[in-house]
Amino acid sequence: MLATAGACLREPMEILDLRHFSSADLRPLLEEEVRTWSRLLCWDYTGSAEMILRYVDSKILPGYAAVDRGRMFGYAFFVYEGNKGVIGDLFVANGTSTRAQLHTEVENRLLVHVIETLQQSPGIHRVEAQLLVHEAGLVSRPFVQQGFQRYPRLFMVSSLTGTRLKTAVAPQEIEIRPWSEQDYQSAAAVITAAYRGHVDSEINDQYRTLSGALRFLNNIVRFPGCGQFDAESSFIAVNKGLRNVVGVILCSRVRHDVGHVTQVCLLPEYRSHHIGEALIAHTAANLKKRSFTSLSLTVTEANARAVDLYKRLGFDSKRIFDAFVWEG
């Protein structure tokens, strides 16, 4: 009986090109996804959802939709960035058609379509994906089968309502000042130097070059994929004597009362001088003064030094998700 019921559910389902659909088809699904991000991550996904809907109506967003009896109940999309493909999202509703084992089956089928399309796209030599709302391991099978490297990452959160987040003071020669539009070039140089040979440059190849770091910064500041950039809680660390930028912390607003650190890094020679702690303390103090309730960040599990630092500063690991990378 179970096998027969599964076959009846499975038969009408189709995986179709996302560009065949409009925002009206996708909106109910995205509304559920917005609720999921809010429940799991305290993250308002509305801005990203609206941007996705605009791209869908423009027929320029490549991806696939899972459709059952004319209703879209799952989707995945990707984007092309030069010789690289980036899987932007994967979401399947928890409705009747996707209960129990079928939910994972639909996610896997969508991912197989996306991965095969990207790997077979002319000129694509690299594919990246980070899926925050999926617990580590849940959707890893299609990636591993197609030769992707898997990197577990932590989503960490600290409360700003008490005194748990520890403060730190930078050395006297270091000035910490607010982020400004003039800091793009110097911040990009810090990022490329900080991540040279680092595991995170394996996950995100934009860290490897100055031009890539500038694109990364532009995406963080201009687009809502990682929340709404919050210049007021973003800071630069400067060596007062040499007048050069040695560290940066960028923060976005992912809910009206929740901040998210999108980047924090230092020049290698300035590590172990409490500058990173001081940058985080400045961001936390600014957010707390403005009645924010929590601050989150992500960190690669293999980066044990950073994980230990964040734990000492009062961050707790709330979930583990996967980053995936394929090099053709």
mmCIF file of C-alpha atoms in Angstrom:
data_model
loop_
_atom_site.group_PDB
_atom_site.id
_atom_site.type_symbol
_atom_site.label_atom_id
_atom_site.label_comp_id
_atom_site.label_asym_id
_atom_site.label_seq_id
_atom_site.Cartn_x
_atom_site.Cartn_y
_atom_site.Cartn_z
ATOM 1 C CA MET A 1 0.000 0.000 0.000
ATOM 2 C CA LEU A 2 2.798 2.435 0.848
ATOM 3 C CA ALA A 3 4.562 1.813 -2.454
ATOM 4 C CA THR A 4 1.321 2.307 -4.377
ATOM 5 C CA ALA A 5 0.574 5.542 -2.554
ATOM 6 C CA GLY A 6 4.086 6.808 -3.249
ATOM 7 C CA ALA A 7 3.738 6.006 -6.940
ATOM 8 C CA CYS A 8 0.448 7.894 -7.099
ATOM 9 C CA LEU A 9 2.087 10.957 -5.587
ATOM 10 C CA ARG A 10 5.187 10.662 -7.701
ATOM 11 C CA GLU A 11 3.601 10.226 -11.109
ATOM 12 C CA PRO A 12 2.119 13.726 -11.713
ATOM 13 C CA MET A 13 5.234 15.572 -10.582
ATOM 14 C CA GLU A 14 7.292 17.319 -13.245
ATOM 15 C CA ILE A 15 10.583 19.217 -13.183
ATOM 16 C CA LEU A 16 10.219 22.168 -15.566
ATOM 17 C CA ASP A 17 12.264 25.191 -16.617
ATOM 18 C CA LEU A 18 11.699 28.019 -14.114
ATOM 19 C CA ARG A 19 11.513 30.536 -16.966
ATOM 20 C CA HIS A 20 8.161 29.058 -18.025
ATOM 21 C CA PHE A 21 6.562 30.562 -14.922
ATOM 22 C CA SER A 22 5.644 33.990 -13.561
ATOM 23 C CA SER A 23 5.881 35.610 -10.163
ATOM 24 C CA ALA A 24 2.224 34.725 -9.562
ATOM 25 C CA ASP A 25 3.140 31.022 -9.797
ATOM 26 C CA LEU A 26 6.137 31.365 -7.493
ATOM 27 C CA ARG A 27 4.851 33.834 -4.877
ATOM 28 C CA PRO A 28 2.944 31.333 -2.648
ATOM 29 C CA LEU A 29 6.048 29.146 -2.459
ATOM 30 C CA LEU A 30 8.291 32.100 -1.637
ATOM 31 C CA GLU A 31 5.901 33.233 1.081
ATOM 32 C CA GLU A 32 6.407 29.850 2.743
ATOM 33 C CA GLU A 33 10.154 30.163 2.277
ATOM 34 C CA VAL A 34 10.110 33.594 3.941
ATOM 35 C CA ARG A 35 8.399 32.009 6.962
ATOM 36 C CA THR A 36 11.001 29.229 7.013
ATOM 37 C CA TRP A 37 13.944 31.666 7.043
ATOM 38 C CA SER A 38 12.268 33.615 9.836
ATOM 39 C CA ARG A 39 11.667 30.496 11.933
ATOM 40 C CA LEU A 40 15.087 28.880 11.473
ATOM 41 C CA LEU A 41 17.422 31.873 11.215
ATOM 42 C CA CYS A 42 15.470 34.926 12.515
ATOM 43 C CA TRP A 43 16.078 36.282 9.013
ATOM 44 C CA ASP A 44 13.644 38.385 6.993
ATOM 45 C CA TYR A 45 13.984 36.906 3.499
ATOM 46 C CA THR A 46 11.410 39.289 1.985
ATOM 47 C CA GLY A 47 13.927 41.468 0.131
ATOM 48 C CA SER A 48 15.579 38.483 -1.527
ATOM 49 C CA ALA A 49 12.175 36.978 -2.356
ATOM 50 C CA GLU A 50 11.005 40.154 -4.086
ATOM 51 C CA MET A 51 14.219 40.316 -6.109
ATOM 52 C CA ILE A 52 13.738 36.679 -7.185
ATOM 53 C CA LEU A 53 10.153 37.423 -8.256
ATOM 54 C CA ARG A 54 11.311 40.368 -10.384
ATOM 55 C CA TYR A 55 13.908 38.194 -12.108
ATOM 56 C CA VAL A 56 11.337 35.440 -12.705
ATOM 57 C CA ASP A 57 8.969 37.908 -14.402
ATOM 58 C CA SER A 58 11.877 39.136 -16.536
ATOM 59 C CA LYS A 59 12.468 35.527 -17.691
ATOM 60 C CA ILE A 60 16.186 35.861 -16.964
ATOM 61 C CA LEU A 61 16.534 33.598 -13.918
ATOM 62 C CA PRO A 62 17.757 30.099 -14.855
ATOM 63 C CA GLY A 63 16.505 27.258 -12.721
ATOM 64 C CA TYR A 64 13.902 24.547 -12.311
ATOM 65 C CA ALA A 65 10.473 24.200 -10.730
ATOM 66 C CA ALA A 66 8.863 21.111 -9.217
ATOM 67 C CA VAL A 67 5.220 21.085 -10.335
ATOM 68 C CA ASP A 68 2.374 18.848 -9.170
ATOM 69 C CA ARG A 69 -1.014 19.144 -10.927
ATOM 70 C CA GLY A 70 -0.178 22.627 -12.140
ATOM 71 C CA ARG A 71 1.030 23.916 -8.757
ATOM 72 C CA MET A 72 4.658 24.840 -8.145
ATOM 73 C CA PHE A 73 5.786 23.385 -4.812
ATOM 74 C CA GLY A 74 9.567 23.497 -5.156
ATOM 75 C CA TYR A 75 12.249 25.400 -7.043
ATOM 76 C CA ALA A 76 15.980 25.927 -7.411
ATOM 77 C CA PHE A 77 17.794 28.650 -9.293
ATOM 78 C CA PHE A 78 21.364 29.474 -10.239
ATOM 79 C CA VAL A 79 23.328 32.322 -11.781
ATOM 80 C CA TYR A 80 26.326 32.547 -14.069
ATOM 81 C CA GLU A 81 29.329 34.632 -13.024
ATOM 82 C CA GLY A 82 31.885 34.451 -15.804
ATOM 83 C CA ASN A 83 33.313 30.930 -15.794
ATOM 84 C CA LYS A 84 31.507 30.085 -12.553
ATOM 85 C CA GLY A 85 27.990 28.974 -11.700
ATOM 86 C CA VAL A 86 26.451 29.710 -8.300
ATOM 87 C CA ILE A 87 23.429 27.810 -6.989
ATOM 88 C CA GLY A 88 21.411 30.578 -5.371
ATOM 89 C CA ASP A 89 18.589 28.740 -3.654
ATOM 90 C CA LEU A 90 16.728 25.470 -3.183
ATOM 91 C CA PHE A 91 13.350 25.232 -1.489
ATOM 92 C CA VAL A 92 10.576 22.640 -1.416
ATOM 93 C CA ALA A 93 7.296 23.244 0.393
ATOM 94 C CA ASN A 94 6.122 20.982 3.196
ATOM 95 C CA GLY A 95 2.757 20.356 1.540
ATOM 96 C CA THR A 96 0.852 17.158 0.839
ATOM 97 C CA SER A 97 2.890 16.178 -2.181
ATOM 98 C CA THR A 98 6.224 16.356 -0.399
ATOM 99 C CA ARG A 99 5.706 14.717 2.973
ATOM 100 C CA ALA A 100 8.220 12.303 4.483
ATOM 101 C CA GLN A 101 10.735 10.759 2.068
ATOM 102 C CA LEU A 102 9.298 12.569 -0.965
ATOM 103 C CA HIS A 103 10.538 15.935 0.309
ATOM 104 C CA THR A 104 14.181 14.850 0.066
ATOM 105 C CA GLU A 105 13.499 13.097 -3.240
ATOM 106 C CA VAL A 106 12.173 16.310 -4.804
ATOM 107 C CA GLU A 107 15.113 18.345 -3.461
ATOM 108 C CA ASN A 108 17.525 15.807 -4.928
ATOM 109 C CA ARG A 109 15.804 15.834 -8.323
ATOM 110 C CA LEU A 110 15.898 19.629 -8.489
ATOM 111 C CA LEU A 111 19.567 19.637 -7.536
ATOM 112 C CA VAL A 112 20.456 16.980 -10.109
ATOM 113 C CA HIS A 113 18.862 19.111 -12.846
ATOM 114 C CA VAL A 114 20.697 22.242 -11.671
ATOM 115 C CA ILE A 115 24.063 20.537 -11.230
ATOM 116 C CA GLU A 116 23.925 18.767 -14.585
ATOM 117 C CA THR A 117 22.916 21.992 -16.349
ATOM 118 C CA LEU A 118 25.797 23.922 -14.808
ATOM 119 C CA GLN A 119 28.414 21.228 -15.361
ATOM 120 C CA GLN A 120 27.363 20.922 -19.005
ATOM 121 C CA SER A 121 27.218 24.682 -19.632
ATOM 122 C CA PRO A 122 29.937 25.802 -22.064
ATOM 123 C CA GLY A 123 32.751 27.675 -20.340
ATOM 124 C CA ILE A 124 31.707 26.817 -16.782
ATOM 125 C CA HIS A 125 34.680 25.460 -14.847
ATOM 126 C CA ARG A 126 33.503 25.992 -11.268
ATOM 127 C CA VAL A 127 30.228 25.646 -9.342
ATOM 128 C CA GLU A 128 29.566 26.915 -5.811
ATOM 129 C CA ALA A 129 26.618 26.494 -3.442
ATOM 130 C CA GLN A 130 25.791 27.383 0.162
ATOM 131 C CA LEU A 131 22.365 26.321 1.446
ATOM 132 C CA LEU A 132 21.747 27.905 4.859
ATOM 133 C CA VAL A 133 18.289 26.524 5.588
ATOM 134 C CA HIS A 134 19.318 22.909 4.916
ATOM 135 C CA GLU A 135 20.970 21.003 7.738
ATOM 136 C CA ALA A 136 24.405 19.627 6.884
ATOM 137 C CA GLY A 137 24.236 16.337 5.006
ATOM 138 C CA LEU A 138 20.541 16.482 4.087
ATOM 139 C CA VAL A 139 21.050 17.411 0.434
ATOM 140 C CA SER A 140 24.687 16.398 0.040
ATOM 141 C CA ARG A 141 24.148 13.250 -2.036
ATOM 142 C CA PRO A 142 23.693 14.868 -5.498
ATOM 143 C CA PHE A 143 26.712 17.098 -4.878
ATOM 144 C CA VAL A 144 29.019 14.338 -3.670
ATOM 145 C CA GLN A 145 27.955 12.043 -6.522
ATOM 146 C CA GLN A 146 28.935 14.750 -9.031
ATOM 147 C CA GLY A 147 32.390 15.318 -7.539
ATOM 148 C CA PHE A 148 31.793 18.353 -5.301
ATOM 149 C CA GLN A 149 33.906 19.073 -2.237
ATOM 150 C CA ARG A 150 31.796 19.538 0.898
ATOM 151 C CA TYR A 151 32.627 22.078 3.622
ATOM 152 C CA PRO A 152 30.454 22.107 6.781
ATOM 153 C CA ARG A 153 29.816 25.637 8.075
ATOM 154 C CA LEU A 154 28.360 26.956 11.328
ATOM 155 C CA PHE A 155 25.585 29.514 11.749
ATOM 156 C CA MET A 156 26.366 31.213 15.072
ATOM 157 C CA VAL A 157 24.310 33.701 17.091
ATOM 158 C CA SER A 158 24.923 35.927 20.098
ATOM 159 C CA SER A 159 22.270 37.757 22.086
ATOM 160 C CA LEU A 160 22.621 41.542 22.399
ATOM 161 C CA THR A 161 19.994 41.934 25.117
ATOM 162 C CA GLY A 162 22.274 40.975 28.023
ATOM 163 C CA THR A 163 25.956 41.388 28.771
ATOM 164 C CA ARG A 164 27.110 38.053 27.385
ATOM 165 C CA LEU A 165 28.936 39.369 24.306
ATOM 166 C CA LYS A 166 32.409 40.262 25.566
ATOM 167 C CA THR A 167 34.066 43.572 24.811
ATOM 168 C CA ALA A 168 37.636 44.105 23.599
ATOM 169 C CA VAL A 169 39.958 47.049 23.065
ATOM 170 C CA ALA A 170 42.323 47.399 20.091
ATOM 171 C CA PRO A 171 45.988 48.371 20.568
ATOM 172 C CA GLN A 172 46.729 52.103 20.883
ATOM 173 C CA GLU A 173 48.148 52.370 17.371
ATOM 174 C CA ILE A 174 44.906 51.063 15.864
ATOM 175 C CA GLU A 175 41.952 53.340 15.186
ATOM 176 C CA ILE A 176 38.532 51.830 14.521
ATOM 177 C CA ARG A 177 36.329 54.123 12.473
ATOM 178 C CA PRO A 178 33.014 53.769 10.569
ATOM 179 C CA TRP A 179 32.905 52.292 7.075
ATOM 180 C CA SER A 180 32.726 54.775 4.182
ATOM 181 C CA GLU A 181 32.271 54.508 0.418
ATOM 182 C CA GLN A 182 35.967 55.330 -0.035
ATOM 183 C CA ASP A 183 36.998 52.074 1.678
ATOM 184 C CA TYR A 184 36.163 49.655 -1.150
ATOM 185 C CA GLN A 185 39.670 49.343 -2.604
ATOM 186 C CA SER A 186 41.529 49.104 0.696
ATOM 187 C CA ALA A 187 38.986 46.661 2.156
ATOM 188 C CA ALA A 188 39.276 44.455 -0.936
ATOM 189 C CA ALA A 189 43.068 44.404 -0.506
ATOM 190 C CA VAL A 190 42.644 43.283 3.125
ATOM 191 C CA ILE A 191 40.264 40.499 2.061
ATOM 192 C CA THR A 192 42.613 39.088 -0.581
ATOM 193 C CA ALA A 193 45.567 39.167 1.833
ATOM 194 C CA ALA A 194 43.554 37.716 4.737
ATOM 195 C CA TYR A 195 42.230 34.734 2.770
ATOM 196 C CA ARG A 196 45.357 33.813 0.811
ATOM 197 C CA GLY A 197 45.743 30.043 1.282
ATOM 198 C CA HIS A 198 42.699 29.999 3.590
ATOM 199 C CA VAL A 199 39.940 27.364 3.435
ATOM 200 C CA ASP A 200 37.364 30.096 2.763
ATOM 201 C CA SER A 201 39.099 30.997 -0.500
ATOM 202 C CA GLU A 202 38.410 27.415 -1.569
ATOM 203 C CA ILE A 203 34.715 27.971 -0.866
ATOM 204 C CA ASN A 204 34.506 31.455 -2.429
ATOM 205 C CA ASP A 205 37.028 32.117 -5.190
ATOM 206 C CA GLN A 206 36.223 35.861 -5.146
ATOM 207 C CA TYR A 207 38.559 36.121 -2.160
ATOM 208 C CA ARG A 208 41.531 35.134 -4.312
ATOM 209 C CA THR A 209 41.855 38.307 -6.387
ATOM 210 C CA LEU A 210 41.435 42.048 -5.874
ATOM 211 C CA SER A 211 38.820 42.255 -8.640
ATOM 212 C CA GLY A 212 36.926 39.314 -7.122
ATOM 213 C CA ALA A 213 36.996 40.877 -3.647
ATOM 214 C CA LEU A 214 35.629 44.110 -5.111
ATOM 215 C CA ARG A 215 32.743 42.161 -6.696
ATOM 216 C CA PHE A 216 32.119 40.466 -3.352
ATOM 217 C CA LEU A 217 31.994 43.835 -1.577
ATOM 218 C CA ASN A 218 29.699 45.276 -4.217
ATOM 219 C CA ASN A 219 27.300 42.327 -3.806
ATOM 220 C CA ILE A 220 27.308 42.730 -0.012
ATOM 221 C CA VAL A 221 26.725 46.485 -0.075
ATOM 222 C CA ARG A 222 24.394 46.845 -3.077
ATOM 223 C CA PHE A 223 22.185 43.747 -3.058
ATOM 224 C CA PRO A 224 19.933 42.157 -0.403
ATOM 225 C CA GLY A 225 21.155 38.559 -0.736
ATOM 226 C CA CYS A 226 22.873 38.758 2.671
ATOM 227 C CA GLY A 227 20.430 41.242 4.155
ATOM 228 C CA GLN A 228 20.339 45.026 3.884
ATOM 229 C CA PHE A 229 23.840 46.453 4.284
ATOM 230 C CA ASP A 230 24.122 48.473 7.505
ATOM 231 C CA ALA A 231 26.908 51.038 7.142
ATOM 232 C CA GLU A 232 26.326 52.333 10.686
ATOM 233 C CA SER A 233 27.432 49.022 12.248
ATOM 234 C CA SER A 234 30.295 48.369 9.791
ATOM 235 C CA PHE A 235 33.835 49.444 10.684
ATOM 236 C CA ILE A 236 37.419 49.705 9.443
ATOM 237 C CA ALA A 237 40.566 49.197 11.516
ATOM 238 C CA VAL A 238 43.391 51.585 10.561
ATOM 239 C CA ASN A 239 47.020 51.729 11.654
ATOM 240 C CA LYS A 240 47.253 55.377 12.714
ATOM 241 C CA GLY A 241 50.980 55.675 12.082
ATOM 242 C CA LEU A 242 51.066 53.984 8.679
ATOM 243 C CA ARG A 243 47.542 55.183 7.730
ATOM 244 C CA ASN A 244 46.709 51.862 6.114
ATOM 245 C CA VAL A 245 43.624 49.709 6.563
ATOM 246 C CA VAL A 246 44.412 46.512 8.468
ATOM 247 C CA GLY A 247 40.961 45.081 9.189
ATOM 248 C CA VAL A 248 37.298 45.291 8.257
ATOM 249 C CA ILE A 249 33.923 44.202 9.596
ATOM 250 C CA LEU A 250 30.775 44.499 7.491
ATOM 251 C CA CYS A 251 27.313 44.029 8.940
ATOM 252 C CA SER A 252 23.873 43.708 7.373
ATOM 253 C CA ARG A 253 20.387 43.957 8.815
ATOM 254 C CA VAL A 254 18.608 40.635 8.246
ATOM 255 C CA ARG A 255 15.599 41.551 10.388
ATOM 256 C CA HIS A 256 14.569 44.863 11.896
ATOM 257 C CA ASP A 257 16.279 43.838 15.152
ATOM 258 C CA VAL A 258 18.891 41.299 13.974
ATOM 259 C CA GLY A 259 22.340 42.023 12.553
ATOM 260 C CA HIS A 260 24.500 39.613 10.554
ATOM 261 C CA VAL A 261 28.274 39.876 10.093
ATOM 262 C CA THR A 262 28.855 39.373 6.370
ATOM 263 C CA GLN A 263 32.635 39.804 6.588
ATOM 264 C CA VAL A 264 35.279 40.214 9.280
ATOM 265 C CA CYS A 265 38.979 39.837 8.503
ATOM 266 C CA LEU A 266 42.439 41.194 9.272
ATOM 267 C CA LEU A 267 45.792 41.388 7.545
ATOM 268 C CA PRO A 268 47.690 38.258 8.692
ATOM 269 C CA GLU A 269 50.420 40.250 10.473
ATOM 270 C CA TYR A 270 47.818 41.968 12.698
ATOM 271 C CA ARG A 271 46.213 38.807 14.057
ATOM 272 C CA SER A 272 46.462 37.891 17.764
ATOM 273 C CA HIS A 273 46.340 41.572 18.829
ATOM 274 C CA HIS A 274 42.615 41.635 19.754
ATOM 275 C CA ILE A 275 41.750 43.782 16.726
ATOM 276 C CA GLY A 276 39.177 41.305 15.414
ATOM 277 C CA GLU A 277 37.559 41.153 18.854
ATOM 278 C CA ALA A 278 37.481 44.960 18.970
ATOM 279 C CA LEU A 279 35.825 45.157 15.533
ATOM 280 C CA ILE A 280 33.109 42.714 16.618
ATOM 281 C CA ALA A 281 32.669 44.649 19.871
ATOM 282 C CA HIS A 282 32.164 47.915 17.947
ATOM 283 C CA THR A 283 29.524 46.309 15.728
ATOM 284 C CA ALA A 284 27.748 44.702 18.673
ATOM 285 C CA ALA A 285 27.776 47.932 20.712
ATOM 286 C CA ASN A 286 26.370 49.938 17.807
ATOM 287 C CA LEU A 287 23.572 47.420 17.216
ATOM 288 C CA LYS A 288 22.765 47.163 20.912
ATOM 289 C CA LYS A 289 22.513 50.958 21.178
ATOM 290 C CA ARG A 290 19.930 50.823 18.372
ATOM 291 C CA SER A 291 17.847 48.140 20.172
ATOM 292 C CA PHE A 292 18.940 45.158 18.067
ATOM 293 C CA THR A 293 18.397 41.881 19.921
ATOM 294 C CA SER A 294 20.967 39.551 18.333
ATOM 295 C CA LEU A 295 23.961 39.276 16.008
ATOM 296 C CA SER A 296 24.698 36.279 13.783
ATOM 297 C CA LEU A 297 27.557 35.149 11.559
ATOM 298 C CA THR A 298 28.732 32.121 9.590
ATOM 299 C CA VAL A 299 32.108 30.417 9.837
ATOM 300 C CA THR A 300 33.654 27.357 8.235
ATOM 301 C CA GLU A 301 33.882 24.494 10.724
ATOM 302 C CA ALA A 302 37.467 23.706 9.679
ATOM 303 C CA ASN A 303 38.490 27.255 10.672
ATOM 304 C CA ALA A 304 38.937 26.139 14.285
ATOM 305 C CA ARG A 305 40.749 29.300 15.369
ATOM 306 C CA ALA A 306 37.848 31.528 14.318
ATOM 307 C CA VAL A 307 35.246 29.147 15.761
ATOM 308 C CA ASP A 308 37.013 29.189 19.141
ATOM 309 C CA LEU A 309 37.236 32.989 19.063
ATOM 310 C CA TYR A 310 33.533 33.413 18.379
ATOM 311 C CA LYS A 311 32.660 30.980 21.172
ATOM 312 C CA ARG A 312 34.830 32.953 23.598
ATOM 313 C CA LEU A 313 33.054 36.133 22.517
ATOM 314 C CA GLY A 314 29.658 34.648 23.357
ATOM 315 C CA PHE A 315 28.418 33.203 20.054
ATOM 316 C CA ASP A 316 26.561 29.867 20.086
ATOM 317 C CA SER A 317 26.330 27.483 17.143
ATOM 318 C CA LYS A 318 22.664 27.225 16.126
ATOM 319 C CA ARG A 319 22.921 25.034 13.041
ATOM 320 C CA ILE A 320 25.414 23.418 10.664
ATOM 321 C CA PHE A 321 24.929 23.746 6.911
ATOM 322 C CA ASP A 322 27.054 22.805 3.905
ATOM 323 C CA ALA A 323 29.026 24.698 1.304
ATOM 324 C CA PHE A 324 29.796 22.783 -1.901
ATOM 325 C CA VAL A 325 32.415 23.434 -4.577
ATOM 326 C CA TRP A 326 33.092 21.723 -7.899
ATOM 327 C CA GLU A 327 36.140 22.466 -10.066
ATOM 328 C CA GLY A 328 35.846 21.249 -13.613
#
